[in-house]
Amino acid sequence: MSAPNAFFTETLLLLGGAVVTAPIFKKLGLGTVLGYLAAGVMIGPVLHGIADGEAVLGVAELGVVFLLFIIGLELKPSRLWQMRRDIFGLGSAQVVLSGLALTAIAYLSGVTDWRGSIVAGFGLALSSTAFSMQILEEQGDVNTRYGQRSFSMLLFQDLAIVPLLALITVLDGPKEAASPLKDLGVAVAAVAAMIVAGRYLLTPLFQIIARTGAREAMIAAALFVVLGSATLMQMAGLSMAMGAFLSGVMLAESSYRHELEADIEPFRGVLLAIFFIAVGLSLQLDVIYHNVLFVILAVPVVMIVKAVIIYGICRMSGSSHNDAVRIAFLLPQGGEFGFVLFSTASATGGLLSDSTASLLIAIVTLSMALTPLGVALSKRLLSDEAHEELDEDFEGAGADVLMVGFSRFGQIAAQILLAGGREVTVIDYSADRIRQASGFGFRIYFGDGTRKDVLRSAGIDRAKIVVVCTHKQEITDRVVELVQTDYPHARIFVRSYDRIHSIALRNRGVDYELRETLESGLLFGRMTLEALGVGEADAIAIQEDIRRRDEQRLLLQTTEGITAGRDMLFSKPVRPEPLVKPKRQMEIFDDSDGLSAPAQEEPARV
């Protein structure tokens, strides 16, 4: 079979495996991650459909890169600074304590010498960012307190990969003159370059592209930013995932955040699914078969030791019992960075043998496969204590109100909401309007509200009310239809175009609608009456009567048609007419234009 045909065949197998297993395992309550792993095991080790699983894994790791970029988009630098204690406190404690405990167990087991035991112990101490964050996303727990603490530990582990790789060089003995200060300088320079680019280059770049309206250019720019930042960090000696995360953080305060997240999300989802399948492809069944007793003991021991340590440090740092249990059962597995450490240590030839490295990789893979089951099991250990758990709000993504369209109407409504202490996420598809609003201190995001992925990225899952304030009736109707179809539990408040549009929206079942001109027209008429000498109380009473009549007419028109309720209108003509029937025909002259017309006799109107 030729190389191109083999490539397409393998791609079909990967996609087909994802399509078949993910819905089945999701339906069984086991989660999509376990389904992807099962697909990989069946395609690779069992059916031998794909031989080179590690090649697939190398490409699919881009899914982890995209995942870290999206996570970075959710974290403003200020929020990241607030998490510093969890990142460097909890994270460092977990890596050090778990690493030392597993190092001791590896050495006592006699699998390798003390140097190899250190590599094995600290490699197994790292958890899987891809697995853990995917599970948190599926359960909607990313923004919970325990979800953020879990992420803090995972983030520190990603940072720890750099010193751990350096540790391998130290343990194996330097093969060439080491220059740690130079490596540190390169890493610091790369991070500084990322910060400068994110602050001064990226947002203007996306503004230019947005003004052109070239949708494909925006997607290409998003991919370029993620892959470019990941490559820069890799060249500096850091992980690609860390580079993508930093670029996401730099764009977390950008008005284009939600649009970027929506553009990257499809790539992230597909590549991350292929990553999990590739992990299953790389599972070496023969290694497990020849060391079955050791694996049966090693996998639960590693997971139990890590879970106990994680539970302990979480409780000591203030987590509740339930949160500590959730974190402990979420992070006991080995991680994808363990593959990197073990492969590197094996390549040196002096720290780990090939067979030992393969055995450790098999242990990590099996621990990943057992994680979704462990998370399901953890629910049995939760206490029934009732406590309030609030979602963290990341720059509007979890706000109570999601406003689509920042029109004049929406700007006034947003002032009311903000003055009332409510958080509002605003998305608009006009780059010029975003730029103008930012000059007045408003925070709005670039995004097309008619796209489901943009609404999801903007936090519609957590919004209590969706406010639609777009200018065009057809756009408003598309947004309302999308929300009602995919998010039927969301309450919808809509700015309508005119009376006919209001009736149509009521027939669609929106929770509230209002014509932009209604209240302003009522107030304008009332103030004019007062200027003509009508008392304030009387003018207000008239205004309320007109408002009541208008609402009653709308109710009738919604059920009986647009002509219903005409008797409620005040249709007094502008030209004054006599209150009594005149006895003779009169002539009315208009001296201004020299025209005259005979007035016809008409019955009195009251």
Coordinates of C-alpha atoms in Angstrom, one line a residue:
M1 CA 0.0 0.0 0.0
S2 CA 1.4 3.4 -1.0
A3 CA 2.2 6.0 1.7
P4 CA -0.6 8.4 0.8
N5 CA -3.2 5.6 0.8
A6 CA -1.8 4.3 4.1
F7 CA -2.1 7.8 5.5
F8 CA -5.8 8.1 4.5
T9 CA -6.5 4.6 5.7
E10 CA -5.0 5.3 9.1
T11 CA -6.9 8.6 9.3
L12 CA -10.2 6.9 8.6
L13 CA -9.4 4.3 11.3
L14 CA -8.7 7.0 13.9
L15 CA -11.8 9.0 13.1
G16 CA -14.0 6.0 12.8
G17 CA -12.8 4.7 16.1
A18 CA -13.6 8.1 17.7
V19 CA -17.1 8.2 16.1
V20 CA -18.0 4.6 17.2
T21 CA -16.6 4.4 20.8
A22 CA -17.1 7.9 22.2
P23 CA -20.9 7.9 22.0
I24 CA -21.1 4.3 23.4
F25 CA -18.8 5.0 26.4
K26 CA -20.5 8.4 27.0
K27 CA -23.9 6.6 27.0
L28 CA -22.6 4.0 29.5
G29 CA -21.4 6.8 31.8
L30 CA -17.7 6.0 31.4
G31 CA -16.7 9.2 29.6
T32 CA -15.4 9.7 26.1
V33 CA -11.7 9.5 27.3
L34 CA -12.0 5.8 28.1
G35 CA -13.8 5.3 24.8
Y36 CA -10.9 6.8 22.9
L37 CA -8.5 4.6 24.8
A38 CA -10.5 1.5 24.0
A39 CA -10.6 2.5 20.3
G40 CA -6.8 2.9 20.3
V41 CA -6.3 -0.5 21.9
M42 CA -8.6 -2.2 19.4
I43 CA -7.1 -0.5 16.4
G44 CA -3.5 -1.0 17.4
P45 CA -2.4 -3.8 19.7
V46 CA -5.5 -6.0 19.0
L47 CA -6.3 -5.6 15.3
H48 CA -2.9 -4.2 14.2
G49 CA -4.6 -1.6 12.0
I50 CA -2.0 1.0 12.8
A51 CA 1.6 -0.1 13.6
D52 CA 3.3 3.1 14.5
G53 CA 1.3 4.5 17.4
E54 CA 4.1 6.8 18.6
A55 CA 4.2 8.7 15.3
V56 CA 0.4 9.3 15.7
L57 CA 1.0 10.4 19.3
G58 CA 3.6 12.9 18.2
V59 CA 1.1 14.7 15.9
A60 CA -1.8 14.3 18.3
E61 CA 0.1 16.0 21.1
L62 CA -1.0 19.2 19.3
G63 CA -4.3 18.5 21.0
V64 CA -2.7 19.1 24.4
V65 CA -1.1 22.2 23.0
F66 CA -4.5 23.6 21.9
L67 CA -6.0 22.6 25.2
L68 CA -3.5 24.6 27.2
F69 CA -4.0 27.6 24.9
I70 CA -7.7 27.5 25.6
I71 CA -7.1 27.2 29.3
G72 CA -4.8 30.2 29.1
L73 CA -7.5 32.2 27.4
E74 CA -9.7 31.6 30.5
L75 CA -7.1 33.1 32.8
K76 CA -6.3 36.8 33.0
P77 CA -2.7 37.5 34.3
S78 CA -4.3 39.0 37.4
R79 CA -6.3 35.8 38.0
L80 CA -3.1 33.7 37.4
W81 CA -1.4 35.8 40.0
Q82 CA -4.2 35.1 42.5
M83 CA -3.6 31.4 41.9
R84 CA 0.1 31.6 42.6
R85 CA -0.2 30.0 46.1
D86 CA -2.0 27.0 44.7
I87 CA 0.4 26.7 41.8
F88 CA 3.6 26.9 43.6
G89 CA 2.4 25.8 47.0
L90 CA 0.1 22.8 46.3
G91 CA 1.9 22.1 43.0
S92 CA 5.4 21.9 44.4
A93 CA 4.2 19.9 47.4
Q94 CA 2.5 17.3 45.2
V95 CA 5.4 16.8 42.9
V96 CA 8.1 16.6 45.6
L97 CA 6.2 14.4 48.0
S98 CA 4.8 12.1 45.4
G99 CA 8.2 12.0 43.6
L100 CA 10.1 11.0 46.8
A101 CA 7.5 8.4 47.8
L102 CA 7.4 6.7 44.4
T103 CA 11.2 6.9 44.1
A104 CA 11.5 5.0 47.4
I105 CA 9.0 2.4 46.2
A106 CA 10.8 2.0 42.8
Y107 CA 14.1 1.5 44.5
L108 CA 12.8 -1.0 47.0
S109 CA 11.1 -3.0 44.2
G110 CA 14.5 -3.6 42.6
V111 CA 13.4 -2.6 39.1
T112 CA 16.3 -0.2 38.7
D113 CA 19.2 1.5 40.6
W114 CA 18.8 4.6 42.6
R115 CA 19.4 7.0 39.7
G116 CA 16.7 5.2 37.6
S117 CA 14.4 5.1 40.6
I118 CA 14.6 8.9 40.9
V119 CA 13.6 9.3 37.2
A120 CA 10.8 6.7 37.6
G121 CA 9.5 8.2 40.8
F122 CA 9.3 11.8 39.6
G123 CA 8.1 10.7 36.2
L124 CA 5.2 8.8 37.8
A125 CA 4.5 11.8 40.1
L126 CA 3.4 13.9 37.1
S127 CA -0.3 13.6 36.1
S128 CA -2.1 13.9 32.8
T129 CA -3.2 17.4 31.9
A130 CA -5.1 16.1 28.9
F131 CA -7.0 13.5 30.8
S132 CA -7.8 15.5 33.8
M133 CA -8.9 18.7 32.0
Q134 CA -11.1 16.6 29.6
I135 CA -12.9 15.0 32.5
L136 CA -13.4 18.4 34.2
E137 CA -14.8 19.8 31.0
E138 CA -17.2 16.9 30.5
Q139 CA -18.5 17.4 34.0
G140 CA -18.6 21.2 33.8
D141 CA -16.3 21.5 36.8
V142 CA -13.4 23.5 35.3
N143 CA -14.4 26.7 37.1
T144 CA -15.2 25.1 40.4
R145 CA -12.9 25.5 43.4
Y146 CA -11.6 21.9 43.2
G147 CA -11.3 22.3 39.4
Q148 CA -9.0 25.3 39.8
R149 CA -6.9 23.7 42.5
S150 CA -6.5 20.6 40.2
F151 CA -5.4 22.8 37.3
S152 CA -2.9 24.7 39.6
M153 CA -1.2 21.4 40.4
L154 CA -1.2 20.4 36.7
L155 CA 0.3 23.7 35.7
F156 CA 3.1 23.4 38.1
Q157 CA 3.8 19.9 36.8
D158 CA 4.1 21.4 33.3
L159 CA 6.6 23.8 34.7
A160 CA 8.5 21.0 36.5
I161 CA 9.2 19.2 33.3
V162 CA 12.1 21.6 32.6
P163 CA 14.1 20.9 35.8
L164 CA 13.3 17.2 35.6
L165 CA 14.8 16.9 32.2
A166 CA 17.8 18.8 33.5
L167 CA 18.0 16.3 36.4
I168 CA 18.3 13.4 33.9
T169 CA 21.4 15.1 32.4
V170 CA 22.9 15.6 35.9
L171 CA 22.2 12.0 36.9
D172 CA 23.6 10.6 33.7
G173 CA 26.7 12.8 33.9
P174 CA 27.3 15.7 31.5
K175 CA 28.3 14.7 28.0
E176 CA 29.3 18.2 27.2
A177 CA 30.0 21.5 28.9
A178 CA 26.7 22.5 30.6
S179 CA 25.6 26.1 30.5
P180 CA 22.6 26.4 32.9
L181 CA 22.8 30.2 33.1
K182 CA 22.7 30.4 29.3
D183 CA 19.7 28.0 29.2
L184 CA 17.9 30.0 31.9
G185 CA 18.6 33.3 30.0
V186 CA 17.2 31.8 26.8
A187 CA 14.0 30.7 28.6
V188 CA 13.5 34.1 30.3
A189 CA 14.1 35.9 27.0
A190 CA 11.5 33.7 25.3
V191 CA 8.9 34.3 28.0
A192 CA 9.6 38.1 27.8
A193 CA 9.2 38.0 24.0
M194 CA 5.9 36.2 24.4
I195 CA 4.7 38.9 26.9
V196 CA 5.7 41.8 24.6
A197 CA 4.1 40.1 21.5
G198 CA 0.9 39.4 23.4
R199 CA 0.7 43.0 24.7
Y200 CA 1.6 45.0 21.7
L201 CA 1.3 42.9 18.5
L202 CA -1.4 40.3 18.7
T203 CA -4.5 42.5 19.4
P204 CA -3.6 45.0 16.6
L205 CA -3.1 42.0 14.3
F206 CA -6.6 40.6 15.0
Q207 CA -8.1 44.0 14.7
I208 CA -6.7 44.3 11.2
I209 CA -7.9 40.9 10.2
A210 CA -11.4 41.4 11.7
R211 CA -11.9 44.6 9.7
T212 CA -11.3 42.7 6.5
G213 CA -14.1 40.2 7.3
A214 CA -11.9 37.3 6.1
R215 CA -13.1 34.5 8.3
E216 CA -10.5 32.0 7.1
A217 CA -7.7 34.5 7.8
M218 CA -8.9 34.8 11.4
I219 CA -8.7 31.0 11.8
A220 CA -5.3 30.8 10.2
A221 CA -4.1 33.6 12.5
A222 CA -5.4 31.8 15.6
L223 CA -3.5 28.6 14.5
F224 CA -0.4 30.6 13.7
V225 CA -0.4 32.2 17.2
V226 CA -0.8 28.9 19.0
L227 CA 1.7 26.9 17.0
G228 CA 4.2 29.8 16.8
S229 CA 4.2 30.4 20.5
A230 CA 4.5 26.6 21.2
T231 CA 7.5 26.3 18.8
L232 CA 9.2 29.4 20.4
M233 CA 8.9 27.8 23.9
Q234 CA 10.2 24.5 22.6
M235 CA 13.2 26.1 21.0
A236 CA 13.9 27.8 24.4
G237 CA 13.9 24.5 26.2
L238 CA 10.3 24.7 27.6
S239 CA 7.4 22.5 26.6
M240 CA 5.2 23.4 23.6
A241 CA 2.1 23.2 25.9
M242 CA 3.6 25.8 28.2
G243 CA 4.2 28.1 25.2
A244 CA 0.6 27.8 24.1
F245 CA -0.6 28.4 27.6
L246 CA 1.4 31.6 27.9
S247 CA 0.1 32.9 24.6
G248 CA -3.4 32.2 25.8
V249 CA -2.8 34.1 29.0
M250 CA -1.4 37.1 27.0
L251 CA -4.7 37.1 25.0
A252 CA -7.0 36.6 28.0
E253 CA -7.9 40.3 28.2
S254 CA -8.2 40.7 24.4
S255 CA -11.6 41.5 22.9
Y256 CA -11.0 38.7 20.5
R257 CA -10.7 36.0 23.2
H258 CA -14.0 34.3 22.6
E259 CA -13.6 34.3 18.8
L260 CA -10.2 32.7 19.1
E261 CA -11.5 30.1 21.5
A262 CA -14.3 29.2 19.1
D263 CA -11.9 29.0 16.2
I264 CA -9.4 26.7 18.0
E265 CA -12.0 24.5 19.7
P266 CA -12.8 22.1 16.8
F267 CA -9.1 21.5 16.2
R268 CA -8.5 21.0 19.9
G269 CA -11.4 18.5 20.2
V270 CA -10.4 16.3 17.2
L271 CA -6.6 16.3 18.0
L272 CA -7.2 15.6 21.7
A273 CA -9.4 12.7 20.8
I274 CA -6.7 11.4 18.5
F275 CA -4.2 11.9 21.3
F276 CA -6.2 9.6 23.6
I277 CA -6.5 7.0 20.8
A278 CA -2.8 7.2 20.2
V279 CA -2.1 6.5 23.9
G280 CA -4.2 3.3 23.4
L281 CA -2.2 2.6 20.2
S282 CA 1.0 2.8 22.1
L283 CA 0.0 0.4 24.8
Q284 CA 2.4 -2.6 24.7
L285 CA 0.4 -5.6 25.5
D286 CA 3.4 -7.9 25.3
V287 CA 5.2 -6.0 28.0
I288 CA 2.1 -6.2 30.2
Y289 CA 1.7 -9.9 29.5
H290 CA 5.3 -10.7 30.4
N291 CA 5.1 -8.6 33.6
V292 CA 1.4 -9.1 34.4
L293 CA 1.9 -9.6 38.2
F294 CA 4.2 -6.6 38.5
V295 CA 1.8 -4.4 36.6
I296 CA -1.2 -5.6 38.5
L297 CA 0.5 -4.5 41.7
A298 CA 2.3 -1.4 40.4
V299 CA -0.6 0.4 38.9
P300 CA -2.9 0.5 42.0
V301 CA 0.1 1.2 44.2
V302 CA 1.1 4.3 42.2
M303 CA -2.4 5.6 42.0
I304 CA -3.1 5.0 45.7
V305 CA 0.1 6.6 46.9
K306 CA -0.5 9.7 44.8
A307 CA -4.2 9.9 45.8
V308 CA -3.3 9.7 49.5
I309 CA -0.7 12.4 49.2
I310 CA -2.9 14.7 47.2
Y311 CA -5.8 14.2 49.6
G312 CA -3.5 15.1 52.5
I313 CA -2.0 18.2 51.1
C314 CA -5.4 19.5 49.9
R315 CA -6.9 19.0 53.3
M316 CA -3.9 20.7 55.0
S317 CA -4.3 23.7 52.6
G318 CA -7.9 24.2 53.4
S319 CA -9.9 22.1 50.9
S320 CA -13.1 20.4 52.2
H321 CA -13.3 16.7 52.3
N322 CA -15.4 16.5 49.2
D323 CA -13.0 18.7 47.2
A324 CA -10.0 16.8 48.4
V325 CA -11.5 13.5 47.4
R326 CA -12.4 14.8 43.9
I327 CA -8.9 16.1 43.3
A328 CA -7.3 12.9 44.7
F329 CA -9.2 10.7 42.3
L330 CA -8.8 13.1 39.4
L331 CA -5.0 13.3 39.5
P332 CA -3.6 9.9 40.5
Q333 CA -2.6 8.7 37.0
G334 CA 0.7 9.1 35.3
G335 CA 1.0 11.8 32.6
E336 CA 2.1 12.4 29.0
F337 CA 5.2 14.1 30.3
G338 CA 6.2 10.9 31.9
F339 CA 6.5 9.4 28.4
V340 CA 9.0 12.2 27.6
L341 CA 11.0 11.6 30.8
F342 CA 11.2 7.8 30.4
S343 CA 12.0 8.0 26.7
T344 CA 14.8 10.5 27.4
A345 CA 16.2 8.5 30.2
S346 CA 16.2 5.4 28.1
A347 CA 17.9 7.1 25.2
T348 CA 20.9 8.0 27.4
G349 CA 21.5 4.3 27.9
G350 CA 22.6 4.7 31.5
L351 CA 19.5 5.5 33.6
L352 CA 16.7 3.2 32.3
S353 CA 16.9 0.2 30.1
D354 CA 14.5 0.0 27.2
S355 CA 12.5 -2.8 28.9
T356 CA 12.1 -0.8 32.1
A357 CA 11.1 2.4 30.2
S358 CA 8.5 0.3 28.3
L359 CA 7.2 -1.1 31.5
L360 CA 6.9 2.4 33.1
I361 CA 5.1 3.7 30.0
A362 CA 2.6 0.8 30.2
I363 CA 2.0 1.6 33.9
V364 CA 1.3 5.2 33.0
T365 CA -1.0 4.2 30.2
L366 CA -3.0 1.8 32.3
S367 CA -3.3 4.4 35.1
M368 CA -4.7 6.8 32.5
A369 CA -7.3 4.2 31.4
L370 CA -8.4 3.7 35.0
T371 CA -8.8 7.4 35.8
P372 CA -12.4 7.8 34.5
L373 CA -13.4 4.8 36.5
G374 CA -11.7 6.2 39.6
V375 CA -13.5 9.5 39.2
A376 CA -16.8 7.7 39.0
L377 CA -15.9 5.7 42.1
S378 CA -15.0 8.9 44.0
K379 CA -18.7 9.9 44.1
R380 CA -19.3 7.1 46.6
L381 CA -16.8 8.6 49.0
L382 CA -18.3 12.1 49.0
S383 CA -20.0 13.2 52.2
D384 CA -23.5 14.6 52.2
E385 CA -22.4 17.9 53.8
A386 CA -24.3 20.8 52.3
H387 CA -22.2 23.7 51.3
E388 CA -22.4 26.4 48.7
E389 CA -20.0 26.1 45.8
L390 CA -19.7 29.1 43.5
D391 CA -18.2 29.1 40.0
E392 CA -15.2 31.3 39.5
D393 CA -15.8 34.1 37.0
F394 CA -13.1 34.4 34.4
E395 CA -13.5 37.7 32.6
G396 CA -17.2 37.4 31.9
A397 CA -17.1 33.7 30.8
G398 CA -19.3 32.7 33.7
A399 CA -21.3 35.9 34.0
D400 CA -25.0 35.9 34.9
V401 CA -25.9 37.8 31.7
L402 CA -24.6 37.1 28.2
M403 CA -25.3 40.1 25.9
V404 CA -25.2 39.6 22.1
G405 CA -24.8 42.9 20.3
F406 CA -23.6 46.2 21.9
S407 CA -26.1 48.5 20.2
R408 CA -27.2 51.9 21.7
F409 CA -30.0 50.0 23.4
G410 CA -27.5 47.4 24.8
Q411 CA -25.1 50.0 26.1
I412 CA -27.9 51.6 28.2
A413 CA -29.1 48.2 29.4
A414 CA -25.5 47.2 30.3
Q415 CA -25.2 50.4 32.4
I416 CA -28.2 49.3 34.5
L417 CA -26.9 45.8 35.0
L418 CA -23.4 47.0 35.9
A419 CA -24.7 49.6 38.3
G420 CA -26.7 46.8 39.9
G421 CA -23.5 44.8 40.6
R422 CA -24.1 42.1 38.0
E423 CA -21.4 40.8 35.7
V424 CA -22.1 41.0 31.9
T425 CA -20.3 39.2 29.1
V426 CA -20.8 41.2 25.8
I427 CA -20.0 40.0 22.4
D428 CA -20.2 42.0 19.1
Y429 CA -19.2 41.3 15.6
S430 CA -18.1 44.8 14.7
A431 CA -14.3 45.5 15.1
D432 CA -15.0 49.2 15.0
R433 CA -17.6 49.1 17.7
I434 CA -15.3 47.1 19.9
R435 CA -12.5 49.7 19.4
Q436 CA -14.8 52.6 20.1
A437 CA -16.3 51.0 23.2
S438 CA -12.8 50.2 24.6
G439 CA -12.1 53.9 24.5
F440 CA -14.8 54.4 27.0
G441 CA -13.7 51.6 29.3
F442 CA -16.2 49.0 28.2
R443 CA -15.0 45.3 28.0
I444 CA -16.6 43.6 25.0
Y445 CA -15.5 40.7 22.9
F446 CA -15.3 40.1 19.2
G447 CA -17.5 37.2 18.2
D448 CA -20.4 36.2 15.9
G449 CA -23.5 35.6 18.1
T450 CA -25.1 33.4 15.4
R451 CA -22.5 30.7 15.9
K452 CA -23.1 28.1 18.6
D453 CA -19.3 27.7 19.3
V454 CA -18.9 31.4 20.0
L455 CA -21.9 31.4 22.4
R456 CA -20.5 28.4 24.2
S457 CA -17.1 30.0 24.5
A458 CA -18.7 33.2 25.8
G459 CA -20.2 31.2 28.7
I460 CA -23.8 30.6 27.6
D461 CA -23.8 27.4 29.6
R462 CA -23.5 29.3 32.8
A463 CA -25.5 32.5 31.9
K464 CA -28.8 32.9 33.6
I465 CA -30.2 35.3 30.9
V466 CA -29.2 35.8 27.3
V467 CA -29.8 39.4 26.2
V468 CA -30.1 39.9 22.4
C469 CA -29.5 43.6 21.4
T470 CA -28.5 43.2 17.7
H471 CA -29.4 45.9 15.2
K472 CA -30.9 43.7 12.4
Q473 CA -34.1 41.8 12.8
E474 CA -32.9 38.8 10.8
I475 CA -29.7 38.5 13.0
T476 CA -31.8 38.8 16.1
D477 CA -34.1 36.0 14.9
R478 CA -31.1 33.7 14.1
V479 CA -29.7 34.2 17.6
V480 CA -33.0 33.6 19.3
E481 CA -33.6 30.4 17.2
L482 CA -30.1 29.1 18.0
V483 CA -30.5 29.7 21.7
Q484 CA -33.9 28.2 21.9
T485 CA -32.8 25.1 19.9
D486 CA -29.5 24.3 21.7
Y487 CA -30.0 26.0 25.1
P488 CA -33.8 25.6 25.8
H489 CA -33.3 26.4 29.5
A490 CA -31.8 29.8 28.9
R491 CA -34.0 32.8 29.5
I492 CA -34.1 35.2 26.5
F493 CA -34.6 38.9 26.7
V494 CA -34.7 40.6 23.2
R495 CA -34.6 44.1 21.8
S496 CA -37.2 44.0 19.0
Y497 CA -37.1 45.9 15.8
D498 CA -40.8 47.1 15.6
R499 CA -44.3 46.1 16.7
I500 CA -44.6 43.3 14.2
H501 CA -41.3 41.9 15.4
S502 CA -42.4 42.1 19.0
I503 CA -45.5 40.0 18.1
A504 CA -43.3 37.4 16.3
L505 CA -41.0 37.2 19.3
R506 CA -43.9 36.6 21.7
N507 CA -45.2 33.9 19.4
R508 CA -41.7 32.3 19.6
G509 CA -42.0 32.3 23.4
V510 CA -39.1 34.6 24.4
D511 CA -39.2 35.6 28.1
Y512 CA -39.2 39.3 27.5
E513 CA -39.1 41.7 24.5
L514 CA -39.1 45.4 24.2
R515 CA -39.1 47.8 21.2
E516 CA -36.2 50.2 21.3
T517 CA -38.4 53.3 20.7
L518 CA -41.3 52.5 23.1
E519 CA -39.9 53.9 26.4
S520 CA -38.1 56.8 24.8
G521 CA -41.3 57.7 22.9
L522 CA -43.4 57.6 26.0
L523 CA -41.0 59.7 28.0
F524 CA -40.7 62.2 25.1
G525 CA -44.5 62.6 24.8
R526 CA -44.9 63.0 28.6
M527 CA -42.2 65.8 28.8
T528 CA -43.9 67.6 25.8
L529 CA -47.2 67.5 27.7
E530 CA -45.6 69.0 30.7
A531 CA -44.0 71.7 28.6
L532 CA -47.5 72.6 27.3
G533 CA -48.7 73.2 30.9
V534 CA -50.1 69.7 31.9
G535 CA -49.3 68.9 35.5
E536 CA -46.6 66.3 36.2
A537 CA -49.0 63.9 37.9
D538 CA -51.5 64.1 35.1
A539 CA -48.8 63.6 32.5
I540 CA -47.4 60.6 34.3
A541 CA -50.9 59.1 34.5
I542 CA -51.4 59.6 30.8
Q543 CA -48.1 58.0 30.1
E544 CA -49.0 55.0 32.2
D545 CA -52.4 54.7 30.5
I546 CA -50.7 54.6 27.0
R547 CA -48.2 52.0 28.2
R548 CA -51.1 49.9 29.5
R549 CA -53.0 50.2 26.3
D550 CA -50.0 49.3 24.3
E551 CA -49.4 46.1 26.3
Q552 CA -53.1 45.1 26.0
R553 CA -53.0 45.7 22.2
L554 CA -49.9 43.5 21.9
L555 CA -51.6 40.7 23.8
L556 CA -54.6 40.9 21.5
Q557 CA -52.5 41.2 18.3
T558 CA -50.4 38.1 19.4
T559 CA -53.5 36.0 19.2
E560 CA -55.9 37.8 16.8
G561 CA -53.6 39.5 14.3
I562 CA -52.1 42.9 13.7
T563 CA -55.5 44.7 13.3
A564 CA -56.8 43.7 16.7
G565 CA -57.2 46.4 19.4
R566 CA -57.5 49.4 17.1
D567 CA -60.2 50.8 19.4
M568 CA -57.6 51.3 22.1
L569 CA -55.7 53.8 19.9
F570 CA -56.1 57.6 20.3
S571 CA -56.6 58.6 16.7
K572 CA -57.8 62.2 17.2
P573 CA -56.9 64.1 14.0
V574 CA -54.3 66.8 14.1
R575 CA -56.6 69.5 12.6
P576 CA -59.0 70.8 15.2
E577 CA -62.7 70.0 14.5
P578 CA -65.8 71.6 16.1
L579 CA -67.4 69.8 19.0
V580 CA -70.9 70.6 17.7
K581 CA -72.3 70.3 14.3
P582 CA -72.1 73.7 12.5
K583 CA -75.3 75.2 11.2
R584 CA -73.7 76.4 8.0
Q585 CA -70.7 75.6 5.8
M586 CA -67.6 77.7 6.8
E587 CA -64.6 78.8 4.8
I588 CA -61.1 78.1 6.4
F589 CA -58.3 80.2 4.9
D590 CA -54.6 79.6 5.2
D591 CA -52.9 82.9 4.8
S592 CA -49.5 81.4 4.7
D593 CA -49.8 79.9 1.2
G594 CA -52.8 81.6 -0.2
L595 CA -54.8 78.4 -0.5
S596 CA -58.2 77.8 0.8
A597 CA -60.6 75.0 1.1
P598 CA -64.2 74.6 2.2
A599 CA -64.7 72.8 5.5
Q600 CA -67.3 70.0 5.2
E601 CA -69.9 69.4 7.8
E602 CA -69.0 66.4 10.0
P603 CA -70.6 64.9 13.1
A604 CA -69.1 65.7 16.4
R605 CA -66.3 63.5 17.8
V606 CA -65.7 62.9 21.5

